[in-house]
Short mmCIF file of C-alpha atoms and ligand atoms in Angstrom, two decimals:
data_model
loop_
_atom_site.label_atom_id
_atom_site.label_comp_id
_atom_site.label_asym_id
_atom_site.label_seq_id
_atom_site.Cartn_x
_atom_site.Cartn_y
_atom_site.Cartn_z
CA UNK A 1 135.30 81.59 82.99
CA UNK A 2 132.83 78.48 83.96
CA UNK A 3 132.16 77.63 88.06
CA UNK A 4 133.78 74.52 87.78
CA UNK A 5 137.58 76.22 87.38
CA UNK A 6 139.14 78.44 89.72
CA UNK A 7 140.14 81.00 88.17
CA UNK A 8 144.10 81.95 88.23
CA UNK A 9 145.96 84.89 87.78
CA UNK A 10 149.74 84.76 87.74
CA UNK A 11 152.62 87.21 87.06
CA UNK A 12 155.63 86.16 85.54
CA UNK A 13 158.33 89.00 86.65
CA UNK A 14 160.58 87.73 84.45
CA UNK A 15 164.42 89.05 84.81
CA UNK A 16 162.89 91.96 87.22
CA UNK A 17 162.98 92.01 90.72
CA UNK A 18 165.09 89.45 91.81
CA UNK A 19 166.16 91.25 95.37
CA UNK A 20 165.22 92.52 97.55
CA UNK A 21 162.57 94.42 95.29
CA UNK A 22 160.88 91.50 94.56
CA UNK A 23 160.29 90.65 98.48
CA UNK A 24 158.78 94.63 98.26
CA UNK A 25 156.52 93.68 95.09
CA UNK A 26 155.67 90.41 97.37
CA UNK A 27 154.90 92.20 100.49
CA UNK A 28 153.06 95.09 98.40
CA UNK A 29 150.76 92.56 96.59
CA UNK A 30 150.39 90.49 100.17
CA UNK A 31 149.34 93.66 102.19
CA UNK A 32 146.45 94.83 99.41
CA UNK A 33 145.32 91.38 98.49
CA UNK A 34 142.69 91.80 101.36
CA UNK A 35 140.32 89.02 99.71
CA UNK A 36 141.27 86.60 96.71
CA UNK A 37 137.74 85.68 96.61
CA UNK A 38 138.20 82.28 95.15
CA UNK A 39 140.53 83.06 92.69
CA UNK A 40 144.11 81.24 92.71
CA UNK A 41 146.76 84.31 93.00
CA UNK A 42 150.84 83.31 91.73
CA UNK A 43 153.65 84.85 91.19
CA UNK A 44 156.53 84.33 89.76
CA UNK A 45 160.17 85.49 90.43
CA UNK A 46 163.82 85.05 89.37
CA UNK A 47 165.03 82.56 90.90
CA UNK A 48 167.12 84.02 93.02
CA UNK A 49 164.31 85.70 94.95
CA UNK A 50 161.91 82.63 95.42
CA UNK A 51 163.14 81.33 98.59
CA UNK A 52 162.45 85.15 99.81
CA UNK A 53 159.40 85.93 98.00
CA UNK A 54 158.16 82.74 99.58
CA UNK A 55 158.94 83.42 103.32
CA UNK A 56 157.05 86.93 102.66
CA UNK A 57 153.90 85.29 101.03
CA UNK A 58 154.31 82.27 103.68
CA UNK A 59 150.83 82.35 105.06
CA UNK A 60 149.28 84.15 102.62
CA UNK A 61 146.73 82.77 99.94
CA UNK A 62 149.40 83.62 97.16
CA UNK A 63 150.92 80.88 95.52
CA UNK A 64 155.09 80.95 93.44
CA UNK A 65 156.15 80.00 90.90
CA UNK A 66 159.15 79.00 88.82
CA UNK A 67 159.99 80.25 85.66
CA UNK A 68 161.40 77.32 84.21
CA UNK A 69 163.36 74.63 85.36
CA UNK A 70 165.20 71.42 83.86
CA UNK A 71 163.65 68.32 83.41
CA UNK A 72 166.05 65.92 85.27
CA UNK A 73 165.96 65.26 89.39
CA UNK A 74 169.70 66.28 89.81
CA UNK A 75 173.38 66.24 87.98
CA UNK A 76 176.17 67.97 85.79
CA UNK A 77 173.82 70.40 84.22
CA UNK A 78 175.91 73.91 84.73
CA UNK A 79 173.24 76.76 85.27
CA UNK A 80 170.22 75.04 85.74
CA UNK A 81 167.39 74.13 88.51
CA UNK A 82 165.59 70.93 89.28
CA UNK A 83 162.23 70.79 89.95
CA UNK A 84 163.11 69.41 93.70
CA UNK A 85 164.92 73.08 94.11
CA UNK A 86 162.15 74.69 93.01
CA UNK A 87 159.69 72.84 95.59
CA UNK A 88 162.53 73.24 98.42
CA UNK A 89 162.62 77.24 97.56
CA UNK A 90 159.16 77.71 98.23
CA UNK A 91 157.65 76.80 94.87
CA UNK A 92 154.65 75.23 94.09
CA UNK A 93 153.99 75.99 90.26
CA UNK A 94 156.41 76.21 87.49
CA UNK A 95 156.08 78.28 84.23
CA UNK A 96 157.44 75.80 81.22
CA UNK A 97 157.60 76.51 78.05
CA UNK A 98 157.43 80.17 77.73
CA UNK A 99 157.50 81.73 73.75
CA UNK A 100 160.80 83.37 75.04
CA UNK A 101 161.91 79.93 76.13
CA UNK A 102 161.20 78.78 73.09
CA UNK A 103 162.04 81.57 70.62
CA UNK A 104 165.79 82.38 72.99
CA UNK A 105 166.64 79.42 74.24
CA UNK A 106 165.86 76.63 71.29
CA UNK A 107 163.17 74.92 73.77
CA UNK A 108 161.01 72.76 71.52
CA UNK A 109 157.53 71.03 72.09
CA UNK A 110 159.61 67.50 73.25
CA UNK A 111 161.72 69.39 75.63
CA UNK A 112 158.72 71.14 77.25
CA UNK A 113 156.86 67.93 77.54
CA UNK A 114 159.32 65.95 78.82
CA UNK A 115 159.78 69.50 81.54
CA UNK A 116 155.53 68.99 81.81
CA UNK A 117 156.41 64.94 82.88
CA UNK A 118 159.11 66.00 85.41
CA UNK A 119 157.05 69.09 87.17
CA UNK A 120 153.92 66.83 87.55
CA UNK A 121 156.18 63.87 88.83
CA UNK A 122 157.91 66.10 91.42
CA UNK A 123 154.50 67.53 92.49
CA UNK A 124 154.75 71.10 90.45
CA UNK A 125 151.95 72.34 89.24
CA UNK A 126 153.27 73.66 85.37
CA UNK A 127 151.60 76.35 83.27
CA UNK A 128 152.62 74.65 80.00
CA UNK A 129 152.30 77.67 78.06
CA UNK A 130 151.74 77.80 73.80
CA UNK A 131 150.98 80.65 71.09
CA UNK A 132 151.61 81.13 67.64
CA UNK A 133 153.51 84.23 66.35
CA UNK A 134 152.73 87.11 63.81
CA UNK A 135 154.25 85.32 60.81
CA UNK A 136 151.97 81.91 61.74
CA UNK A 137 149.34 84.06 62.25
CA UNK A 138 149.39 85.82 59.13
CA UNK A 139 149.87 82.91 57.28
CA UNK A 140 146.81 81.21 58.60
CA UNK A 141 148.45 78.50 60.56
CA UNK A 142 147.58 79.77 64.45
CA UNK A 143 145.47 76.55 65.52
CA UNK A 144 147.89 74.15 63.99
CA UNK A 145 150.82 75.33 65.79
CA UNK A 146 148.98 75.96 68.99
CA UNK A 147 147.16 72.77 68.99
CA UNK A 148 151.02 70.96 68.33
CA UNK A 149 151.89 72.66 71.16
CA UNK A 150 149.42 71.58 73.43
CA UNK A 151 149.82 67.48 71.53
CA UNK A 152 152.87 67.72 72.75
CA UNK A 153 152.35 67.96 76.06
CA UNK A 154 148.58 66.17 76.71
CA UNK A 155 149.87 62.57 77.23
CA UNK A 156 151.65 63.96 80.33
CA UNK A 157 148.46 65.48 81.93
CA UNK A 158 145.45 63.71 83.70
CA UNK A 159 142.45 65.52 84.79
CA UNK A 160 143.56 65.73 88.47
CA UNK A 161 147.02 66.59 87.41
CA UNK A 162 146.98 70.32 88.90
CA UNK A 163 148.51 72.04 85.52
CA UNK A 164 147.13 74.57 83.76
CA UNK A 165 147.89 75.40 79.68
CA UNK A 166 148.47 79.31 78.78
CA UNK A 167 147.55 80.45 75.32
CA UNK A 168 150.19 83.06 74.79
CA UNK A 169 150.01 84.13 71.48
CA UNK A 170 153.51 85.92 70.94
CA UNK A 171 152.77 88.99 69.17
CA UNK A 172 151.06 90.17 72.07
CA UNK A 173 153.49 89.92 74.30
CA UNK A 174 155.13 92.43 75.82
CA UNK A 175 153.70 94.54 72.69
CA UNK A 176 150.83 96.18 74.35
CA UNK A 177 148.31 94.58 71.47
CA UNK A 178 146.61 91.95 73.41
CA UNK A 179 144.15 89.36 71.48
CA UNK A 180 141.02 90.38 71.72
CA UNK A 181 138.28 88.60 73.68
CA UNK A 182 137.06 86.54 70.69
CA UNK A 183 140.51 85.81 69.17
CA UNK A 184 141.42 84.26 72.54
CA UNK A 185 138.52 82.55 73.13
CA UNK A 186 138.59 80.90 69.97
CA UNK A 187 141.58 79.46 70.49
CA UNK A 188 141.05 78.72 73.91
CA UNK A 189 138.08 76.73 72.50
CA UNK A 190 139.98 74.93 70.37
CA UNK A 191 142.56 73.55 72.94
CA UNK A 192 139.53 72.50 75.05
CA UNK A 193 138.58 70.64 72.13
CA UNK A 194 141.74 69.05 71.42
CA UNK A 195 141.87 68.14 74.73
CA UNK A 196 138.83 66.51 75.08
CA UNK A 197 139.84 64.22 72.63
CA UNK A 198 141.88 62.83 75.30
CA UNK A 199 138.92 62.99 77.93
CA UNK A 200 136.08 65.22 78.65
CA UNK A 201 137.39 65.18 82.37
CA UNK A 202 140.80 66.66 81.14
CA UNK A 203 139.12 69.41 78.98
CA UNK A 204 136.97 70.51 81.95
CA UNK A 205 139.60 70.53 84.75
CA UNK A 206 142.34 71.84 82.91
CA UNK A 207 142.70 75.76 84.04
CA UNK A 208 143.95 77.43 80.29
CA UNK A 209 144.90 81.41 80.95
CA UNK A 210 145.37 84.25 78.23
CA UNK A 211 149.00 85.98 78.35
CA UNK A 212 149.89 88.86 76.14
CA UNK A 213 149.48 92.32 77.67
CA UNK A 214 147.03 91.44 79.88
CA UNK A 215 146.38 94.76 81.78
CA UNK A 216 143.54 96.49 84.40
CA UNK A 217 141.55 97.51 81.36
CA UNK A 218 140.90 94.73 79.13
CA UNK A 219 141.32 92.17 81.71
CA UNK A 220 137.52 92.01 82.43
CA UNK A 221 136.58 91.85 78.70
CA UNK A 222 139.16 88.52 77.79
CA UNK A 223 138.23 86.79 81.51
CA UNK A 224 134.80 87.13 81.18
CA UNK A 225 135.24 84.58 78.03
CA UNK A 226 133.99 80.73 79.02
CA UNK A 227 136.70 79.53 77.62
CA UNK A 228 139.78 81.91 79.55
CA UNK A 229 140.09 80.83 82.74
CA UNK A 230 142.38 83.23 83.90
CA UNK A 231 145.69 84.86 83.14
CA UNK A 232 149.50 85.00 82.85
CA UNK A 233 150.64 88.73 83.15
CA UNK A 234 153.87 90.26 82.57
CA UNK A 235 154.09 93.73 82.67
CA UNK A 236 151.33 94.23 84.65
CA UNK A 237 152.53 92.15 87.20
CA UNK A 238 155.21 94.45 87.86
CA UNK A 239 153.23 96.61 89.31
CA UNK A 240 150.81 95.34 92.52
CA UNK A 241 148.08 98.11 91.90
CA UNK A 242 147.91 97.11 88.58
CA UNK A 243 147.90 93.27 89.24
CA UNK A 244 145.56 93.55 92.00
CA UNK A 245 143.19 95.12 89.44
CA UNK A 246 143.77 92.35 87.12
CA UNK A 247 142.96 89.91 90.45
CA UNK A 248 139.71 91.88 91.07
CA UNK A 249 138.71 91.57 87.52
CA UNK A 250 138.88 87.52 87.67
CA UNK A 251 136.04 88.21 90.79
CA UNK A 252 133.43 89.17 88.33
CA UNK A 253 131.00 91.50 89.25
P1 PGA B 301 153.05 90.81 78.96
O1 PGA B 301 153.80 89.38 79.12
O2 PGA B 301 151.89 90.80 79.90
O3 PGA B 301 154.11 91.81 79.37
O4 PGA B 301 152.66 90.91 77.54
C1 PGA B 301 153.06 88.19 79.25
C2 PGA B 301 153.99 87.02 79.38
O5 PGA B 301 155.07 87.02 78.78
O6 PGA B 301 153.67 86.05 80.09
#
């Protein structure tokens, strides 16, 4: 991590804790957050718990987040949640894009920009998140799918935009083999790159987090990378000892 970012640690529950359990998790990670120190905490819950889990945090320096959400204001779309809903429940970020969107749910890289376009418009901060899987991996093709990714979505984004891009690469996900600190920050590097191709002042601001089983004991190593400014946890954000730890390990020394 540079200065010049704050440094941002979010937890995307996923399909867990969408009760009343997630208002404990909330209230858990509220009560021993004595001190974020500078660093931007989030969460993120089903939807059906982020009016809740907002009233808990309300006050606190912990931010929510969406999970997803569809790109138009309102209409006949059976299932789904506007960014407006998201705002009026609390939210303030919105996870788009995830490899589970994407690998699940047929999202591609035009429907997660044109998500990007809509969260920014409706004042949501998105975590536009990208990663290649095993097979690309293997077969030598990690920055050119990553860097698509991230095309895809960089005519939506301006340096004071608020977003921030997470390199997710999807064979660590939810595996427990996380990237290590060099394979993450040199992709990480490489999206700051392609991004300054659009402006310098884009490829400084923009906040760009590791994901992919993030945990208390390798979180230090990846965040202390100049290129990972923080990080999107899953399993470990299940669990607000373990997150915390994760939070403490963005402070630095
Ligand atoms: P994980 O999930 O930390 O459980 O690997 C990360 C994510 O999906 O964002």
């Amino acid at each position: 991590m540079t200065s010049t970012r704050t440094p941002i640690i979010a937890g995307n529950w996923k399909m867990q804790h969408g009760g009343r359990s997630g208002c404990e998790l909330a209230a858990a990670i509220r009560r021993d957050l004595a001190d974020p120190r500078g660093v931007s905490v989030v969460v993120a819950p089903p939807f059906t718990a982020l009016a809740a889990v907002s009233a808990e945090l309300d006050g606190s320096a912990i931010s929510v987040a969406g999970q997803n959400m569809h790109a138009a204001g309102s209409g006949a779309f059976t299932g789904e949640i506007s960014a407006a809903m998201l705002k009026e429940a609390g939210a303030s970020w919105v996870i788009l894009g995830h490899s589970e969107r994407r690998q699940l749910f047929g999202e591609t890289d035009a429907g997660v920009a044109e998500k990007t376009g809509a969260a920014l418009a409706a004042g949501l901060r998105p975590i536009v998140c990208v990663g290649e899987t095993l097979a690309e991996r293997d077969a030598g093709r990690t920055f050119d799918v990553v860097l698509a990714q991230v095309a895809a979505v960089t005519a939506t984004l301006a340096p004071s935009a608020g977003h921030a891009i997470a390199y997710e690469p999807v064979w660590a996900i939810g595996t427990g083999r996380n990237a290590t600190a060099a394979q993450a920050e040199e992709v990480h590097a490489r999206i700051r790159a392609l991004l300054a191709e659009t402006s310098v002042a884009l490829a400084e601001a923009t906040p760009i987090l590791y994901g992919g089983s993030v945990k208390p004991d390798n979180a230090a190593a990846l965040l202390s990378c100049p290129n990972v400014d923080g990080a999107l946890v899953g399993g470990a954000s299940l669990d607000s000892r373990q997150f915390l730890a994760i939070v403490a390990a963005a402070h630095g020394p």
